[in-house]
JSON list of C-alpha atoms in Angstrom, two decimals:
[
{"chain": "A", "resi": 1, "resn": "LYS", "atom": "CA", "xyz": [24.95, 14.07, -9.54]},
{"chain": "A", "resi": 2, "resn": "LEU", "atom": "CA", "xyz": [21.75, 12.32, -7.85]},
{"chain": "A", "resi": 3, "resn": "VAL", "atom": "CA", "xyz": [24.21, 11.72, -4.51]},
{"chain": "A", "resi": 4, "resn": "SER", "atom": "CA", "xyz": [26.35, 14.48, -3.37]},
{"chain": "A", "resi": 5, "resn": "GLU", "atom": "CA", "xyz": [27.87, 15.57, 0.04]},
{"chain": "A", "resi": 6, "resn": "ARG", "atom": "CA", "xyz": [24.34, 17.59, 0.62]},
{"chain": "A", "resi": 7, "resn": "GLY", "atom": "CA", "xyz": [22.18, 14.99, -0.29]},
{"chain": "A", "resi": 8, "resn": "MET", "atom": "CA", "xyz": [19.67, 13.42, -2.49]},
{"chain": "A", "resi": 9, "resn": "PHE", "atom": "CA", "xyz": [18.77, 15.16, -5.49]},
{"chain": "A", "resi": 10, "resn": "THR", "atom": "CA", "xyz": [15.71, 14.58, -8.43]},
{"chain": "A", "resi": 11, "resn": "PHE", "atom": "CA", "xyz": [15.58, 16.06, -12.08]},
{"chain": "A", "resi": 12, "resn": "ALA", "atom": "CA", "xyz": [12.69, 17.94, -13.49]},
{"chain": "A", "resi": 13, "resn": "GLU", "atom": "CA", "xyz": [12.43, 19.44, -17.15]},
{"chain": "A", "resi": 14, "resn": "GLY", "atom": "CA", "xyz": [10.80, 22.72, -17.23]},
{"chain": "A", "resi": 15, "resn": "ARG", "atom": "CA", "xyz": [9.46, 24.32, -20.05]},
{"chain": "A", "resi": 16, "resn": "GLU", "atom": "CA", "xyz": [11.02, 27.24, -19.14]},
{"chain": "A", "resi": 17, "resn": "ALA", "atom": "CA", "xyz": [13.84, 26.87, -17.17]},
{"chain": "A", "resi": 18, "resn": "GLY", "atom": "CA", "xyz": [14.65, 23.51, -18.52]},
{"chain": "A", "resi": 19, "resn": "MET", "atom": "CA", "xyz": [16.63, 20.87, -16.27]},
{"chain": "A", "resi": 20, "resn": "VAL", "atom": "CA", "xyz": [15.91, 21.67, -12.67]},
{"chain": "A", "resi": 21, "resn": "ARG", "atom": "CA", "xyz": [17.65, 20.18, -9.62]},
{"chain": "A", "resi": 22, "resn": "PHE", "atom": "CA", "xyz": [15.73, 19.73, -6.38]},
{"chain": "A", "resi": 23, "resn": "SER", "atom": "CA", "xyz": [16.47, 18.73, -3.27]},
{"chain": "A", "resi": 24, "resn": "LEU", "atom": "CA", "xyz": [14.40, 15.21, -2.70]},
{"chain": "A", "resi": 25, "resn": "GLU", "atom": "CA", "xyz": [14.47, 16.74, 1.12]},
{"chain": "A", "resi": 26, "resn": "GLU", "atom": "CA", "xyz": [13.42, 19.87, 0.85]},
{"chain": "A", "resi": 27, "resn": "ASN", "atom": "CA", "xyz": [11.47, 20.26, -2.04]},
{"chain": "A", "resi": 28, "resn": "GLU", "atom": "CA", "xyz": [9.67, 16.33, -2.98]},
{"chain": "A", "resi": 29, "resn": "SER", "atom": "CA", "xyz": [6.76, 15.53, -1.40]},
{"chain": "A", "resi": 30, "resn": "ALA", "atom": "CA", "xyz": [6.48, 13.16, 1.07]},
{"chain": "A", "resi": 31, "resn": "GLY", "atom": "CA", "xyz": [5.19, 10.06, -1.20]},
{"chain": "A", "resi": 32, "resn": "THR", "atom": "CA", "xyz": [8.18, 11.05, -3.63]},
{"chain": "A", "resi": 33, "resn": "MET", "atom": "CA", "xyz": [10.53, 10.40, -0.29]},
{"chain": "A", "resi": 34, "resn": "ARG", "atom": "CA", "xyz": [8.76, 7.32, 0.51]},
{"chain": "A", "resi": 35, "resn": "LEU", "atom": "CA", "xyz": [9.01, 6.01, -2.89]},
{"chain": "A", "resi": 36, "resn": "PHE", "atom": "CA", "xyz": [12.58, 6.59, -2.96]},
{"chain": "A", "resi": 37, "resn": "ALA", "atom": "CA", "xyz": [13.16, 4.92, 0.29]},
{"chain": "A", "resi": 38, "resn": "LEU", "atom": "CA", "xyz": [11.09, 1.67, -0.76]},
{"chain": "A", "resi": 39, "resn": "SER", "atom": "CA", "xyz": [13.14, 1.28, -4.02]},
{"chain": "A", "resi": 40, "resn": "GLY", "atom": "CA", "xyz": [15.80, -0.36, -2.60]},
{"chain": "A", "resi": 41, "resn": "PRO", "atom": "CA", "xyz": [14.15, -2.91, -0.53]},
{"chain": "A", "resi": 42, "resn": "LEU", "atom": "CA", "xyz": [11.56, -3.44, -3.86]},
{"chain": "A", "resi": 43, "resn": "LEU", "atom": "CA", "xyz": [14.35, -3.64, -6.40]},
{"chain": "A", "resi": 44, "resn": "ASP", "atom": "CA", "xyz": [16.64, -6.21, -3.67]},
{"chain": "A", "resi": 45, "resn": "SER", "atom": "CA", "xyz": [12.97, -8.17, -3.29]},
{"chain": "A", "resi": 46, "resn": "LEU", "atom": "CA", "xyz": [12.82, -8.68, -6.86]},
{"chain": "A", "resi": 47, "resn": "GLU", "atom": "CA", "xyz": [15.79, -9.59, -8.42]},
{"chain": "A", "resi": 48, "resn": "ASN", "atom": "CA", "xyz": [16.87, -12.03, -4.90]},
{"chain": "A", "resi": 49, "resn": "GLY", "atom": "CA", "xyz": [12.72, -13.69, -4.48]},
{"chain": "A", "resi": 50, "resn": "ARG", "atom": "CA", "xyz": [12.73, -12.32, -1.58]},
{"chain": "A", "resi": 51, "resn": "ILE", "atom": "CA", "xyz": [9.64, -10.99, 0.60]},
{"chain": "A", "resi": 52, "resn": "LEU", "atom": "CA", "xyz": [9.49, -7.57, 1.47]},
{"chain": "A", "resi": 53, "resn": "ILE", "atom": "CA", "xyz": [7.03, -6.87, 4.60]},
{"chain": "A", "resi": 54, "resn": "VAL", "atom": "CA", "xyz": [5.70, -3.01, 4.24]},
{"chain": "A", "resi": 55, "resn": "ASP", "atom": "CA", "xyz": [3.94, -1.33, 6.98]},
{"chain": "A", "resi": 56, "resn": "GLU", "atom": "CA", "xyz": [1.73, 1.75, 5.71]},
{"chain": "A", "resi": 57, "resn": "LEU", "atom": "CA", "xyz": [2.18, 1.30, 2.23]},
{"chain": "A", "resi": 58, "resn": "ASP", "atom": "CA", "xyz": [-0.05, 3.66, 1.42]},
{"chain": "A", "resi": 59, "resn": "CYS", "atom": "CA", "xyz": [1.75, 5.99, 3.55]},
{"chain": "A", "resi": 60, "resn": "SER", "atom": "CA", "xyz": [1.91, 9.48, 2.34]},
{"chain": "A", "resi": 61, "resn": "MET", "atom": "CA", "xyz": [1.98, 7.83, -1.20]},
{"chain": "A", "resi": 62, "resn": "HIS", "atom": "CA", "xyz": [-0.85, 8.65, -4.42]},
{"chain": "A", "resi": 63, "resn": "PRO", "atom": "CA", "xyz": [-3.36, 5.52, -4.69]},
{"chain": "A", "resi": 64, "resn": "LEU", "atom": "CA", "xyz": [-2.41, 5.16, -7.82]},
{"chain": "A", "resi": 65, "resn": "LEU", "atom": "CA", "xyz": [1.19, 4.64, -7.02]},
{"chain": "A", "resi": 66, "resn": "THR", "atom": "CA", "xyz": [0.72, 2.15, -4.56]},
{"chain": "A", "resi": 67, "resn": "ARG", "atom": "CA", "xyz": [-1.52, 0.24, -7.11]},
{"chain": "A", "resi": 68, "resn": "ALA", "atom": "CA", "xyz": [1.22, 0.26, -9.92]},
{"chain": "A", "resi": 69, "resn": "PHE", "atom": "CA", "xyz": [3.98, -0.43, -6.65]},
{"chain": "A", "resi": 70, "resn": "VAL", "atom": "CA", "xyz": [1.17, -4.00, -5.66]},
{"chain": "A", "resi": 71, "resn": "ASP", "atom": "CA", "xyz": [1.18, -4.57, -9.29]},
{"chain": "A", "resi": 72, "resn": "VAL", "atom": "CA", "xyz": [4.35, -5.05, -10.30]},
{"chain": "A", "resi": 73, "resn": "PHE", "atom": "CA", "xyz": [4.79, -8.22, -7.82]},
{"chain": "A", "resi": 74, "resn": "HIS", "atom": "CA", "xyz": [1.67, -9.58, -10.03]},
{"chain": "A", "resi": 75, "resn": "GLN", "atom": "CA", "xyz": [4.10, -9.45, -13.63]},
{"chain": "A", "resi": 76, "resn": "ARG", "atom": "CA", "xyz": [5.47, -12.34, -14.35]},
{"chain": "A", "resi": 77, "resn": "ASP", "atom": "CA", "xyz": [8.07, -10.03, -16.20]},
{"chain": "A", "resi": 78, "resn": "GLY", "atom": "CA", "xyz": [8.39, -7.34, -13.58]},
{"chain": "A", "resi": 79, "resn": "ASN", "atom": "CA", "xyz": [8.98, -10.19, -10.88]},
{"chain": "A", "resi": 80, "resn": "PRO", "atom": "CA", "xyz": [11.13, -13.25, -12.83]},
{"chain": "A", "resi": 81, "resn": "CYS", "atom": "CA", "xyz": [11.91, -14.76, -8.59]},
{"chain": "A", "resi": 82, "resn": "ASN", "atom": "CA", "xyz": [8.52, -15.02, -7.55]},
{"chain": "A", "resi": 83, "resn": "ALA", "atom": "CA", "xyz": [8.75, -11.93, -4.86]},
{"chain": "A", "resi": 84, "resn": "GLN", "atom": "CA", "xyz": [6.36, -11.80, -2.44]},
{"chain": "A", "resi": 85, "resn": "LEU", "atom": "CA", "xyz": [4.70, -8.64, -1.01]},
{"chain": "A", "resi": 86, "resn": "LEU", "atom": "CA", "xyz": [3.43, -9.07, 2.66]},
{"chain": "A", "resi": 87, "resn": "PHE", "atom": "CA", "xyz": [1.63, -5.04, 3.89]},
{"chain": "A", "resi": 88, "resn": "ALA", "atom": "CA", "xyz": [-0.60, -3.26, 6.04]},
{"chain": "A", "resi": 89, "resn": "THR", "atom": "CA", "xyz": [-2.63, -0.48, 4.36]},
{"chain": "A", "resi": 90, "resn": "HIS", "atom": "CA", "xyz": [-5.60, 1.83, 4.79]},
{"chain": "A", "resi": 91, "resn": "ASN", "atom": "CA", "xyz": [-5.93, 2.37, 0.89]},
{"chain": "A", "resi": 92, "resn": "THR", "atom": "CA", "xyz": [-9.57, 0.60, 0.03]},
{"chain": "A", "resi": 93, "resn": "LEU", "atom": "CA", "xyz": [-9.18, 1.21, -3.27]},
{"chain": "A", "resi": 94, "resn": "LEU", "atom": "CA", "xyz": [-6.72, -1.94, -3.20]},
{"chain": "A", "resi": 95, "resn": "LEU", "atom": "CA", "xyz": [-9.61, -4.04, -1.88]},
{"chain": "A", "resi": 96, "resn": "ASP", "atom": "CA", "xyz": [-10.53, -5.56, -5.60]},
{"chain": "A", "resi": 97, "resn": "LYS", "atom": "CA", "xyz": [-10.92, -8.56, -6.97]},
{"chain": "A", "resi": 98, "resn": "HIS", "atom": "CA", "xyz": [-8.84, -7.67, -10.26]},
{"chain": "A", "resi": 99, "resn": "CYS", "atom": "CA", "xyz": [-6.11, -7.27, -7.63]},
{"chain": "A", "resi": 100, "resn": "PHE", "atom": "CA", "xyz": [-6.08, -9.95, -5.14]},
{"chain": "A", "resi": 101, "resn": "ARG", "atom": "CA", "xyz": [-7.62, -13.18, -4.76]},
{"chain": "A", "resi": 102, "resn": "ARG", "atom": "CA", "xyz": [-9.91, -13.29, -1.44]},
{"chain": "A", "resi": 103, "resn": "ASP", "atom": "CA", "xyz": [-7.61, -15.63, 0.44]},
{"chain": "A", "resi": 104, "resn": "GLN", "atom": "CA", "xyz": [-5.31, -13.32, 0.25]},
{"chain": "A", "resi": 105, "resn": "VAL", "atom": "CA", "xyz": [-6.75, -10.19, 2.46]},
{"chain": "A", "resi": 106, "resn": "TRP", "atom": "CA", "xyz": [-6.49, -10.61, 5.85]},
{"chain": "A", "resi": 107, "resn": "PHE", "atom": "CA", "xyz": [-8.24, -8.33, 8.28]},
{"chain": "A", "resi": 108, "resn": "VAL", "atom": "CA", "xyz": [-7.10, -6.95, 11.47]},
{"chain": "A", "resi": 109, "resn": "GLU", "atom": "CA", "xyz": [-9.92, -6.78, 13.90]},
{"chain": "A", "resi": 110, "resn": "LYS", "atom": "CA", "xyz": [-9.26, -5.21, 16.66]},
{"chain": "A", "resi": 111, "resn": "ASP", "atom": "CA", "xyz": [-11.69, -5.91, 19.89]},
{"chain": "A", "resi": 112, "resn": "ARG", "atom": "CA", "xyz": [-12.67, -3.85, 22.99]},
{"chain": "A", "resi": 113, "resn": "LEU", "atom": "CA", "xyz": [-9.33, -4.00, 24.66]},
{"chain": "A", "resi": 114, "resn": "GLY", "atom": "CA", "xyz": [-7.22, -4.21, 22.24]},
{"chain": "A", "resi": 115, "resn": "ALA", "atom": "CA", "xyz": [-6.64, -7.87, 21.25]},
{"chain": "A", "resi": 116, "resn": "SER", "atom": "CA", "xyz": [-6.04, -8.65, 17.90]},
{"chain": "A", "resi": 117, "resn": "GLN", "atom": "CA", "xyz": [-7.47, -11.17, 15.43]},
{"chain": "A", "resi": 118, "resn": "LEU", "atom": "CA", "xyz": [-6.37, -11.66, 11.75]},
{"chain": "A", "resi": 119, "resn": "VAL", "atom": "CA", "xyz": [-9.62, -12.31, 9.45]},
{"chain": "A", "resi": 120, "resn": "SER", "atom": "CA", "xyz": [-9.33, -14.02, 5.75]},
{"chain": "A", "resi": 121, "resn": "LEU", "atom": "CA", "xyz": [-11.65, -12.63, 3.38]},
{"chain": "A", "resi": 122, "resn": "ALA", "atom": "CA", "xyz": [-12.09, -15.68, 2.72]},
{"chain": "A", "resi": 123, "resn": "ASP", "atom": "CA", "xyz": [-13.75, -16.38, 5.75]},
{"chain": "A", "resi": 124, "resn": "PHE", "atom": "CA", "xyz": [-16.76, -14.65, 4.47]},
{"chain": "A", "resi": 125, "resn": "LYS", "atom": "CA", "xyz": [-19.73, -15.64, 1.88]},
{"chain": "A", "resi": 126, "resn": "VAL", "atom": "CA", "xyz": [-19.27, -12.81, -0.91]},
{"chain": "A", "resi": 127, "resn": "ARG", "atom": "CA", "xyz": [-20.77, -12.78, -4.22]},
{"chain": "A", "resi": 128, "resn": "ASN", "atom": "CA", "xyz": [-18.79, -12.72, -7.78]},
{"chain": "A", "resi": 129, "resn": "ASP", "atom": "CA", "xyz": [-19.97, -9.35, -8.40]},
{"chain": "A", "resi": 130, "resn": "THR", "atom": "CA", "xyz": [-19.80, -7.54, -4.65]},
{"chain": "A", "resi": 131, "resn": "SER", "atom": "CA", "xyz": [-17.59, -4.96, -4.54]},
{"chain": "A", "resi": 132, "resn": "PHE", "atom": "CA", "xyz": [-15.44, -5.88, -1.24]},
{"chain": "A", "resi": 133, "resn": "ALA", "atom": "CA", "xyz": [-14.61, -1.80, -0.49]},
{"chain": "A", "resi": 134, "resn": "LYS", "atom": "CA", "xyz": [-17.80, -1.51, -0.20]},
{"chain": "A", "resi": 135, "resn": "ASP", "atom": "CA", "xyz": [-19.00, -4.29, 2.05]},
{"chain": "A", "resi": 136, "resn": "TYR", "atom": "CA", "xyz": [-15.65, -3.25, 3.72]},
{"chain": "A", "resi": 137, "resn": "LEU", "atom": "CA", "xyz": [-16.37, 0.52, 4.37]},
{"chain": "A", "resi": 138, "resn": "ALA", "atom": "CA", "xyz": [-20.27, -0.59, 5.51]},
{"chain": "A", "resi": 139, "resn": "GLY", "atom": "CA", "xyz": [-18.56, -2.56, 8.48]},
{"chain": "A", "resi": 140, "resn": "ARG", "atom": "CA", "xyz": [-19.39, -6.70, 6.84]},
{"chain": "A", "resi": 141, "resn": "PHE", "atom": "CA", "xyz": [-15.46, -8.02, 6.83]},
{"chain": "A", "resi": 142, "resn": "GLY", "atom": "CA", "xyz": [-15.55, -6.31, 10.61]},
{"chain": "A", "resi": 143, "resn": "ALA", "atom": "CA", "xyz": [-11.72, -4.25, 11.38]},
{"chain": "A", "resi": 144, "resn": "ILE", "atom": "CA", "xyz": [-13.55, -0.81, 11.15]},
{"chain": "A", "resi": 145, "resn": "PRO", "atom": "CA", "xyz": [-12.30, 1.78, 13.91]},
{"chain": "A", "resi": 146, "resn": "LEU", "atom": "CA", "xyz": [-14.82, 1.60, 16.78]},
{"chain": "A", "resi": 147, "resn": "ILE", "atom": "CA", "xyz": [-15.53, 5.22, 16.17]},
{"chain": "A", "resi": 148, "resn": "HIS", "atom": "CA", "xyz": [-18.34, 5.44, 18.01]},
{"chain": "A", "resi": 149, "resn": "ASP", "atom": "CA", "xyz": [-16.72, 4.78, 20.93]},
{"chain": "A", "resi": 150, "resn": "LEU", "atom": "CA", "xyz": [-14.80, 7.52, 20.82]},
{"chain": "A", "resi": 151, "resn": "LEU", "atom": "CA", "xyz": [-17.01, 9.82, 20.11]},
{"chain": "A", "resi": 152, "resn": "GLU", "atom": "CA", "xyz": [-18.86, 8.72, 23.86]},
{"chain": "A", "resi": 153, "resn": "ARG", "atom": "CA", "xyz": [-15.58, 9.62, 25.71]},
{"chain": "A", "resi": 154, "resn": "GLN", "atom": "CA", "xyz": [-15.50, 13.14, 24.63]}
]
């Protein structure tokens, strides 16, 4: 059973022990639990052509798992109803021209008073061979933490 009165379970086949049952809440990682939590909304979105909105998509999930989650929305056979994914992330591995067009990437720039402004990557002139992630981490597009302010307060 995957679900019982005692919770949800996953199964793994071990070399010596054979099939082993794990409690999802007690034995699985936070990333596995996050993926299970997102699987229902993901399937609903894909089957019904809906928009799935997720804050902190990468929270506790391996970067490659997060990338696979995003890639499902780009596949015609995986997304026949043209569902859309709108998400926030800190995973710079997703800042890739092979994953997104520039007009699909938006940054949230926060000023010193805490007011936020959305800025599109398409608003910046970038070379075709540029690394979006490298330029972002260098501060070229803004939307990076005001770390020096934090250090000055200490």
